[in-house]
PDB file of C-alpha atoms in Angstrom:
ATOM      1  CA  MET D1255     108.117  47.639 120.525  1.00 95.00           C
ATOM      2  CA  LEU D1256     110.759  50.499 121.073  1.00 98.00           C
ATOM      3  CA  VAL D1257     109.749  53.891 119.318  1.00 98.00           C
ATOM      4  CA  SER D1258     112.839  56.178 119.004  1.00 98.00           C
ATOM      5  CA  VAL D1259     111.329  59.411 118.444  1.00 98.00           C
ATOM      6  CA  ILE D1260     114.129  62.244 116.713  1.00 98.00           C
ATOM      7  CA  ILE D1261     114.044  65.819 117.086  1.00 98.00           C
ATOM      8  CA  PRO D1262     116.159  68.059 115.068  1.00 98.00           C
ATOM      9  CA  THR D1263     116.373  71.925 116.561  1.00 98.00           C
ATOM     10  CA  TYR D1264     118.210  74.548 115.598  1.00 97.00           C
ATOM     11  CA  ASN D1265     117.150  78.100 117.781  1.00 97.00           C
ATOM     12  CA  ARG D1266     114.141  77.078 119.375  1.00 95.00           C
ATOM     13  CA  LEU D1267     115.004  76.860 122.364  1.00 95.00           C
ATOM     14  CA  GLN D1268     111.682  77.510 123.738  1.00 92.00           C
ATOM     15  CA  LEU D1269     109.454  75.626 121.473  1.00 95.00           C
ATOM     16  CA  LEU D1270     111.520  72.732 122.068  1.00 97.00           C
ATOM     17  CA  GLN D1271     110.624  72.070 125.342  1.00 97.00           C
ATOM     18  CA  ARG D1272     107.184  72.521 124.593  1.00 96.00           C
ATOM     19  CA  ALA D1273     107.733  69.522 122.019  1.00 97.00           C
ATOM     20  CA  ILE D1274     109.960  67.226 124.724  1.00 98.00           C
ATOM     21  CA  SER D1275     106.907  67.812 126.891  1.00 97.00           C
ATOM     22  CA  SER D1276     104.881  66.458 124.484  1.00 97.00           C
ATOM     23  CA  VAL D1277     106.736  63.494 123.478  1.00 98.00           C
ATOM     24  CA  GLU D1278     106.826  62.976 127.847  1.00 98.00           C
ATOM     25  CA  ALA D1279     103.509  62.546 127.830  1.00 98.00           C
ATOM     26  CA  GLN D1280     103.126  59.748 126.148  1.00 98.00           C
ATOM     27  CA  SER D1281     100.632  57.705 126.808  1.00 98.00           C
ATOM     28  CA  TYR D1282     103.222  55.253 125.447  1.00 98.00           C
ATOM     29  CA  ASP D1283     105.739  54.708 127.180  1.00 95.00           C
ATOM     30  CA  GLU D1284     108.228  52.647 124.732  1.00 98.00           C
ATOM     31  CA  VAL D1285     109.882  55.776 123.511  1.00 98.00           C
ATOM     32  CA  GLU D1286     113.682  56.291 122.746  1.00 98.00           C
ATOM     33  CA  LEU D1287     113.524  60.321 123.123  1.00 98.00           C
ATOM     34  CA  ILE D1288     116.847  61.352 120.626  1.00 98.00           C
ATOM     35  CA  ILE D1289     117.402  64.772 120.326  1.00 98.00           C
ATOM     36  CA  VAL D1290     119.724  66.962 118.128  1.00 98.00           C
ATOM     37  CA  ASP D1291     120.806  70.158 118.348  1.00 98.00           C
ATOM     38  CA  ASP D1292     121.685  71.174 115.046  1.00 97.00           C
ATOM     39  CA  GLY D1293     124.667  73.804 116.289  1.00 96.00           C
ATOM     40  CA  SER D1294     122.087  76.517 118.534  1.00 97.00           C
ATOM     41  CA  THR D1295     123.697  79.427 120.084  1.00 96.00           C
ATOM     42  CA  ASP D1296     120.218  81.058 122.172  1.00 96.00           C
ATOM     43  CA  GLY D1297     121.145  78.320 125.064  1.00 95.00           C
ATOM     44  CA  THR D1298     119.732  75.125 124.040  1.00 97.00           C
ATOM     45  CA  LYS D1299     122.921  73.440 124.376  1.00 94.00           C
ATOM     46  CA  GLU D1300     123.084  73.985 127.881  1.00 95.00           C
ATOM     47  CA  TYR D1301     118.966  73.309 128.553  1.00 96.00           C
ATOM     48  CA  LEU D1302     119.712  70.379 127.126  1.00 96.00           C
ATOM     49  CA  GLU D1303     122.980  68.851 128.828  1.00 92.00           C
ATOM     50  CA  GLY D1304     120.837  68.158 131.974  1.00 88.00           C
ATOM     51  CA  LEU D1305     117.596  66.087 130.686  1.00 94.00           C
ATOM     52  CA  LYS D1306     117.845  62.769 130.879  1.00 92.00           C
ATOM     53  CA  HIS D1307     117.244  62.208 126.700  1.00 97.00           C
ATOM     54  CA  LYS D1308     119.924  60.637 124.433  1.00 97.00           C
ATOM     55  CA  VAL D1309     121.308  64.609 122.812  1.00 97.00           C
ATOM     56  CA  ILE D1310     123.532  64.848 119.935  1.00 97.00           C
ATOM     57  CA  ILE D1311     125.125  68.261 119.523  1.00 96.00           C
ATOM     58  CA  LEU D1312     126.541  69.465 116.654  1.00 96.00           C
ATOM     59  CA  SER D1313     128.884  72.468 116.615  1.00 92.00           C
ATOM     60  CA  ASP D1314     127.612  73.349 113.475  1.00 93.00           C
ATOM     61  CA  ASN D1315     124.195  73.756 111.763  1.00 95.00           C
ATOM     62  CA  CYS D1316     124.160  71.602 108.988  1.00 96.00           C
ATOM     63  CA  GLY D1317     120.732  71.224 108.092  1.00 96.00           C
ATOM     64  CA  VAL D1318     117.603  69.495 109.663  1.00 97.00           C
ATOM     65  CA  SER D1319     118.041  66.372 107.233  1.00 98.00           C
ATOM     66  CA  HIS D1320     122.062  65.767 108.391  1.00 98.00           C
ATOM     67  CA  ALA D1321     120.230  66.049 111.785  1.00 98.00           C
ATOM     68  CA  ARG D1322     117.246  63.768 111.508  1.00 98.00           C
ATOM     69  CA  ASN D1323     120.281  61.258 109.642  1.00 98.00           C
ATOM     70  CA  GLN D1324     122.188  61.778 112.743  1.00 98.00           C
ATOM     71  CA  GLY D1325     119.628  61.211 115.522  1.00 98.00           C
ATOM     72  CA  VAL D1326     118.304  57.657 113.265  1.00 98.00           C
ATOM     73  CA  SER D1327     122.100  56.361 113.339  1.00 98.00           C
ATOM     74  CA  ILE D1328     122.065  56.332 116.590  1.00 98.00           C
ATOM     75  CA  ALA D1329     119.040  55.174 117.223  1.00 98.00           C
ATOM     76  CA  LYS D1330     118.101  51.217 119.089  1.00 98.00           C
ATOM     77  CA  GLY D1331     114.298  51.566 118.383  1.00 98.00           C
ATOM     78  CA  GLU D1332     112.944  49.305 115.366  1.00 97.00           C
ATOM     79  CA  THR D1333     110.382  52.159 114.329  1.00 98.00           C
ATOM     80  CA  ILE D1334     111.764  55.910 114.177  1.00 98.00           C
ATOM     81  CA  ALA D1335     109.040  58.621 114.415  1.00 98.00           C
ATOM     82  CA  PHE D1336     109.732  62.638 114.063  1.00 98.00           C
ATOM     83  CA  LEU D1337     108.947  65.204 115.821  1.00 98.00           C
ATOM     84  CA  ASP D1338     110.103  68.721 114.738  1.00 97.00           C
ATOM     85  CA  SER D1339     111.000  71.212 117.141  1.00 96.00           C
ATOM     86  CA  ASP D1340     107.893  73.254 116.397  1.00 94.00           C
ATOM     87  CA  ASP D1341     105.126  70.885 116.833  1.00 96.00           C
ATOM     88  CA  LEU D1342     103.453  69.238 119.092  1.00 96.00           C
ATOM     89  CA  TRP D1343     101.818  65.720 119.605  1.00 97.00           C
ATOM     90  CA  HIS D1344      98.407  64.283 120.958  1.00 96.00           C
ATOM     91  CA  LYS D1345      98.455  61.749 123.951  1.00 96.00           C
ATOM     92  CA  GLU D1346      98.123  59.584 122.281  1.00 97.00           C
ATOM     93  CA  LYS D1347      99.525  59.237 119.154  1.00 97.00           C
ATOM     94  CA  LEU D1348     102.399  57.040 119.604  1.00 98.00           C
ATOM     95  CA  ALA D1349      99.958  54.210 121.319  1.00 97.00           C
ATOM     96  CA  ARG D1350      97.984  54.384 118.011  1.00 97.00           C
ATOM     97  CA  GLN D1351     100.019  54.916 115.939  1.00 97.00           C
ATOM     98  CA  VAL D1352     102.167  51.966 116.994  1.00 98.00           C
ATOM     99  CA  ALA D1353      98.897  49.666 117.731  1.00 97.00           C
ATOM    100  CA  PHE D1354      98.222  50.656 113.885  1.00 97.00           C
ATOM    101  CA  HIS D1355     101.184  49.092 112.785  1.00 97.00           C
ATOM    102  CA  GLN D1356     101.240  45.981 115.394  1.00 97.00           C
ATOM    103  CA  ASN D1357      97.453  45.161 113.648  1.00 97.00           C
ATOM    104  CA  ARG D1358      99.469  45.467 110.342  1.00 96.00           C
ATOM    105  CA  PRO D1359     102.592  44.469 110.406  1.00 95.00           C
ATOM    106  CA  ASP D1360     102.880  45.003 106.609  1.00 96.00           C
ATOM    107  CA  ILE D1361     102.824  48.339 107.395  1.00 97.00           C
ATOM    108  CA  LEU D1362     106.440  49.960 107.005  1.00 98.00           C
ATOM    109  CA  CYS D1363     104.984  53.888 107.174  1.00 98.00           C
ATOM    110  CA  SER D1364     102.334  55.706 108.326  1.00 98.00           C
ATOM    111  CA  PHE D1365     101.986  58.784 108.987  1.00 97.00           C
ATOM    112  CA  GLY D1366      98.584  61.341 110.719  1.00 96.00           C
ATOM    113  CA  LEU D1367      96.783  64.664 109.846  1.00 94.00           C
ATOM    114  CA  GLU D1368      97.790  67.896 110.857  1.00 93.00           C
ATOM    115  CA  GLN D1369      95.839  70.922 113.098  1.00 92.00           C
ATOM    116  CA  TRP D1370      97.508  73.715 111.361  1.00 92.00           C
ATOM    117  CA  PHE D1371      97.708  76.554 113.225  1.00 91.00           C
ATOM    118  CA  ARG D1372      99.124  80.365 112.496  1.00 88.00           C
ATOM    119  CA  GLN D1373     100.111  82.351 115.574  1.00 84.00           C
ATOM    120  CA  GLY D1374      98.637  80.239 118.038  1.00 83.00           C
ATOM    121  CA  LYS D1375      95.347  80.168 116.119  1.00 90.00           C
ATOM    122  CA  ARG D1376      94.455  77.213 114.278  1.00 91.00           C
ATOM    123  CA  VAL D1377      93.529  77.442 111.089  1.00 92.00           C
ATOM    124  CA  LYS D1378      91.657  75.187 107.915  1.00 89.00           C
ATOM    125  CA  ARG D1379      93.997  72.845 106.027  1.00 87.00           C
ATOM    126  CA  PRO D1380      93.000  73.409 102.665  1.00 87.00           C
ATOM    127  CA  LYS D1381      90.958  70.580 100.828  1.00 87.00           C
ATOM    128  CA  LYS D1382      94.647  70.505  98.451  1.00 86.00           C
ATOM    129  CA  TYR D1383      95.999  68.082 101.069  1.00 86.00           C
ATOM    130  CA  GLU D1384      93.325  66.151 102.089  1.00 88.00           C
ATOM    131  CA  ALA D1385      95.199  62.673 102.112  1.00 89.00           C
ATOM    132  CA  ALA D1386      94.142  59.145 100.533  1.00 90.00           C
ATOM    133  CA  ALA D1387      94.396  56.058 102.510  1.00 94.00           C
ATOM    134  CA  VAL D1388      96.778  54.271 100.941  1.00 96.00           C
ATOM    135  CA  VAL D1389      99.599  57.120  99.082  1.00 96.00           C
ATOM    136  CA  GLY D1390     101.735  55.591  96.275  1.00 96.00           C
ATOM    137  CA  PHE D1391     104.516  57.463  94.537  1.00 97.00           C
ATOM    138  CA  GLU D1392     102.612  59.250  91.394  1.00 95.00           C
ATOM    139  CA  ASN D1393      99.759  60.791  94.618  1.00 94.00           C
ATOM    140  CA  LEU D1394     102.863  62.871  95.365  1.00 96.00           C
ATOM    141  CA  LEU D1395     103.541  64.158  93.020  1.00 97.00           C
ATOM    142  CA  GLU D1396     102.816  67.955  92.692  1.00 95.00           C
ATOM    143  CA  PHE D1397     103.738  68.133  96.319  1.00 93.00           C
ATOM    144  CA  THR D1398     104.232  66.601  99.644  1.00 93.00           C
ATOM    145  CA  PHE D1399     100.630  66.247 102.319  1.00 93.00           C
ATOM    146  CA  ILE D1400     102.923  64.526 104.244  1.00 96.00           C
ATOM    147  CA  GLY D1401     104.212  66.106 107.909  1.00 94.00           C
ATOM    148  CA  PRO D1402     107.401  64.727 108.994  1.00 97.00           C
ATOM    149  CA  SER D1403     106.164  65.199 112.460  1.00 97.00           C
ATOM    150  CA  SER D1404     103.054  62.397 111.592  1.00 97.00           C
ATOM    151  CA  VAL D1405     105.245  59.944 110.215  1.00 98.00           C
ATOM    152  CA  MET D1406     106.262  56.271 111.723  1.00 98.00           C
ATOM    153  CA  ILE D1407     108.534  54.044 109.989  1.00 98.00           C
ATOM    154  CA  GLU D1408     111.065  50.934 110.108  1.00 98.00           C
ATOM    155  CA  LYS D1409     114.620  51.782 110.788  1.00 98.00           C
ATOM    156  CA  ASN D1410     115.591  48.911 108.249  1.00 97.00           C
ATOM    157  CA  LEU D1411     113.851  50.935 105.522  1.00 98.00           C
ATOM    158  CA  PHE D1412     114.563  53.968 106.496  1.00 98.00           C
ATOM    159  CA  VAL D1413     118.414  52.662 106.436  1.00 98.00           C
ATOM    160  CA  THR D1414     117.273  51.296 102.832  1.00 98.00           C
ATOM    161  CA  LEU D1415     116.930  54.757 101.837  1.00 98.00           C
ATOM    162  CA  ASP D1416     120.444  56.680 103.139  1.00 97.00           C
ATOM    163  CA  GLY D1417     117.853  58.980 104.659  1.00 98.00           C
ATOM    164  CA  PHE D1418     116.761  62.548 104.298  1.00 98.00           C
ATOM    165  CA  ASP D1419     119.142  63.681 100.971  1.00 98.00           C
ATOM    166  CA  GLU D1420     120.907  66.266 103.018  1.00 98.00           C
ATOM    167  CA  SER D1421     121.970  68.031  99.788  1.00 96.00           C
ATOM    168  CA  LEU D1422     118.408  69.480  99.824  1.00 96.00           C
ATOM    169  CA  LYS D1423     117.741  72.722 101.818  1.00 92.00           C
ATOM    170  CA  VAL D1424     114.502  72.583 101.715  1.00 94.00           C
ATOM    171  CA  CYS D1425     111.659  69.581 100.205  1.00 96.00           C
ATOM    172  CA  GLU D1426     114.219  66.839 102.048  1.00 97.00           C
ATOM    173  CA  ASP D1427     110.885  65.333 103.161  1.00 98.00           C
ATOM    174  CA  TYR D1428     109.283  65.356  99.436  1.00 98.00           C
ATOM    175  CA  ASP D1429     112.006  63.719  98.242  1.00 98.00           C
ATOM    176  CA  LEU D1430     112.245  60.837 100.622  1.00 98.00           C
ATOM    177  CA  TRP D1431     108.697  60.333 100.471  1.00 98.00           C
ATOM    178  CA  LEU D1432     108.803  60.250  96.619  1.00 98.00           C
ATOM    179  CA  ARG D1433     111.925  57.501  97.016  1.00 98.00           C
ATOM    180  CA  LEU D1434     110.144  55.901 100.076  1.00 98.00           C
ATOM    181  CA  SER D1435     106.642  55.367  98.263  1.00 97.00           C
ATOM    182  CA  GLN D1436     108.985  53.255  95.001  1.00 95.00           C
ATOM    183  CA  LYS D1437     109.326  50.846  97.622  1.00 95.00           C
ATOM    184  CA  ALA D1438     106.166  50.818 100.221  1.00 96.00           C
ATOM    185  CA  SER D1439     103.201  52.559 100.070  1.00 95.00           C
ATOM    186  CA  MET D1440     102.350  55.069 102.782  1.00 97.00           C
ATOM    187  CA  HIS D1441      99.044  54.808 104.960  1.00 98.00           C
ATOM    188  CA  LEU D1442      97.009  57.087 106.558  1.00 97.00           C
ATOM    189  CA  VAL D1443      96.228  56.527 110.515  1.00 97.00           C
ATOM    190  CA  SER D1444      93.249  58.625 110.431  1.00 92.00           C
ATOM    191  CA  ASP D1445      93.078  59.231 114.637  1.00 91.00           C
ATOM    192  CA  VAL D1446      96.103  60.110 114.816  1.00 91.00           C
ATOM    193  CA  VAL D1447      96.143  63.947 114.840  1.00 86.00           C
ATOM    194  CA  ILE D1448      99.659  66.372 115.521  1.00 94.00           C
ATOM    195  CA  GLU D1449      99.927  69.655 115.488  1.00 94.00           C
ATOM    196  CA  LYS D1450     101.626  71.629 112.812  1.00 91.00           C
ATOM    197  CA  HIS D1451     102.602  75.105 114.219  1.00 86.00           C
ATOM    198  CA  ALA D1452     103.514  77.862 111.922  1.00 75.00           C
ATOM    199  CA  GLY D1453     104.382  81.583 111.608  1.00 56.00           C
ATOM    200  CA  SER D1454     107.761  81.561 113.677  1.00 48.00           C
ATOM    201  CA  GLU D1455     110.207  84.009 111.219  1.00 45.00           C
ATOM    202  CA  ASP D1456     112.891  81.168 111.472  1.00 45.00           C
ATOM    203  CA  GLN D1457     110.641  77.609 109.404  1.00 49.00           C
ATOM    204  CA  LEU D1458     112.875  77.203 106.539  1.00 46.00           C
ATOM    205  CA  SER D1459     109.943  78.161 104.479  1.00 48.00           C
ATOM    206  CA  HIS D1460     110.975  81.940 105.019  1.00 44.00           C
ATOM    207  CA  SER D1461     114.248  80.920 103.922  1.00 43.00           C
ATOM    208  CA  VAL D1462     113.705  80.324 100.164  1.00 46.00           C
ATOM    209  CA  LEU D1463     111.531  82.245  97.395  1.00 58.00           C
ATOM    210  CA  SER D1464     110.287  79.564  95.491  1.00 81.00           C
ATOM    211  CA  LEU D1465     110.379  74.987  96.980  1.00 93.00           C
ATOM    212  CA  GLU D1466     109.870  74.446  93.678  1.00 95.00           C
ATOM    213  CA  PRO D1467     113.484  74.188  92.557  1.00 96.00           C
ATOM    214  CA  TYR D1468     114.263  72.067  95.321  1.00 96.00           C
ATOM    215  CA  ARG D1469     111.239  70.207  93.814  1.00 97.00           C
ATOM    216  CA  VAL D1470     112.507  69.654  90.521  1.00 97.00           C
ATOM    217  CA  LYS D1471     115.665  68.153  91.639  1.00 97.00           C
ATOM    218  CA  ALA D1472     113.951  65.178  93.644  1.00 98.00           C
ATOM    219  CA  LEU D1473     111.555  64.921  91.060  1.00 98.00           C
ATOM    220  CA  MET D1474     115.057  64.688  88.583  1.00 98.00           C
ATOM    221  CA  LYS D1475     116.322  61.080  90.480  1.00 97.00           C
ATOM    222  CA  HIS D1476     113.265  59.636  88.884  1.00 97.00           C
ATOM    223  CA  LYS D1477     113.415  61.173  85.752  1.00 96.00           C
ATOM    224  CA  HIS D1478     113.121  58.335  83.765  1.00 95.00           C
ATOM    225  CA  ASP D1479     109.520  56.996  85.307  1.00 97.00           C
ATOM    226  CA  ASP D1480     107.391  59.524  82.641  1.00 97.00           C
ATOM    227  CA  LYS D1481     105.104  61.464  85.234  1.00 97.00           C
ATOM    228  CA  ALA D1482     108.051  62.081  86.798  1.00 98.00           C
ATOM    229  CA  LYS D1483     109.156  63.516  83.190  1.00 97.00           C
ATOM    230  CA  GLU D1484     106.025  65.203  82.627  1.00 97.00           C
ATOM    231  CA  MET D1485     105.339  67.556  85.968  1.00 98.00           C
ATOM    232  CA  ILE D1486     109.426  67.777  86.272  1.00 98.00           C
ATOM    233  CA  ARG D1487     108.076  69.281  83.004  1.00 97.00           C
ATOM    234  CA  LYS D1488     105.326  71.424  84.454  1.00 96.00           C
ATOM    235  CA  LYS D1489     107.474  73.165  87.443  1.00 96.00           C
ATOM    236  CA  LEU D1490     110.274  73.932  84.404  1.00 96.00           C
ATOM    237  CA  GLU D1491     107.573  75.671  83.239  1.00 96.00           C
ATOM    238  CA  ILE D1492     106.196  77.731  87.001  1.00 94.00           C
ATOM    239  CA  ILE D1493     109.958  78.600  87.251  1.00 95.00           C
ATOM    240  CA  TYR D1494     110.597  80.040  83.641  1.00 95.00           C
ATOM    241  CA  LYS D1495     107.527  82.114  83.892  1.00 94.00           C
ATOM    242  CA  GLY D1496     108.470  83.251  87.184  1.00 93.00           C
ATOM    243  CA  ALA D1497     112.178  84.288  86.073  1.00 94.00           C
ATOM    244  CA  VAL D1498     110.667  85.844  82.994  1.00 95.00           C
ATOM    245  CA  LYS D1499     108.267  87.627  85.391  1.00 93.00           C
ATOM    246  CA  HIS D1500     111.150  88.637  88.417  1.00 92.00           C
ATOM    247  CA  ASN D1501     114.484  88.635  85.659  1.00 95.00           C
ATOM    248  CA  ASN D1502     116.072  86.275  87.722  1.00 95.00           C
ATOM    249  CA  GLN D1503     118.580  84.952  85.895  1.00 96.00           C
ATOM    250  CA  GLU D1504     119.699  82.270  87.919  1.00 95.00           C
ATOM    251  CA  LEU D1505     116.086  80.981  87.432  1.00 95.00           C
ATOM    252  CA  LEU D1506     116.477  81.366  83.736  1.00 96.00           C
ATOM    253  CA  GLU D1507     119.856  79.522  83.702  1.00 97.00           C
ATOM    254  CA  PHE D1508     118.031  76.327  86.110  1.00 97.00           C
ATOM    255  CA  CYS D1509     115.569  76.340  83.893  1.00 97.00           C
ATOM    256  CA  ASP D1510     117.743  75.616  81.240  1.00 97.00           C
ATOM    257  CA  TYR D1511     119.796  73.401  82.953  1.00 97.00           C
ATOM    258  CA  TYR D1512     117.488  70.960  84.072  1.00 97.00           C
ATOM    259  CA  LYS D1513     115.376  71.004  80.175  1.00 96.00           C
ATOM    260  CA  LYS D1514     119.223  69.588  79.244  1.00 95.00           C
ATOM    261  CA  ALA D1515     119.212  67.404  81.784  1.00 95.00           C
ATOM    262  CA  LEU D1516     115.554  65.973  81.068  1.00 92.00           C
ATOM    263  CA  VAL D1517     116.943  64.485  77.607  1.00 79.00           C
ATOM    264  CA  TYR D1518     119.504  62.708  78.723  1.00 63.00           C
TER     265      TYR D1518
END
């Protein structure tokens, strides 16, 4: 089974080199590595030109969703695995996940566990991020506990879903997993572990005051589902209270707009 590994990157040259090394060190060798440079200005382009792997150089910074989708568009593997450029894979990651899929050909998407690191030190993962063995739509409504760097998905399914929503600056993974879960369950491979590193100032989560508006936008695609509608109302209430507290007119207008949209 050929696995196409997609690494999107933007101005993370040193971290990217580390991520690439973790792919090259995999015990599983049927791998096609595709690196998508999303308009970096830190020397990444020049570094990538000397690699043997497939490379896409984008002239503009269009966002991680666009970069991932571009990578998948040229992938030859029947299976796709994502790796963010600031995360790391353990050596047996692909071998164990491929074996899981081969033993269960009915499974179209799986994910693994994460070890969290902040500024190089391992930190405890909050209990609320614990995942069930099989994850469906209702499990994912409040937030996502599935990291893209741990996911393996059949390419045909990804294409059917039209990939990541490029209009979402963040929570693009939350959005995709919600849509995916309405077509197939997501299965936990408990012996697959990845290292998720946080603490760098360029991370998208640092640039967004609140993730909840983006989650609402993702949930609106499912507003005809009663449980999704209930969660939208809950999140709008959270956003509204925060907007009042901080006198944020933009978020107040956001709440008003989506409260009206919810009833149509």
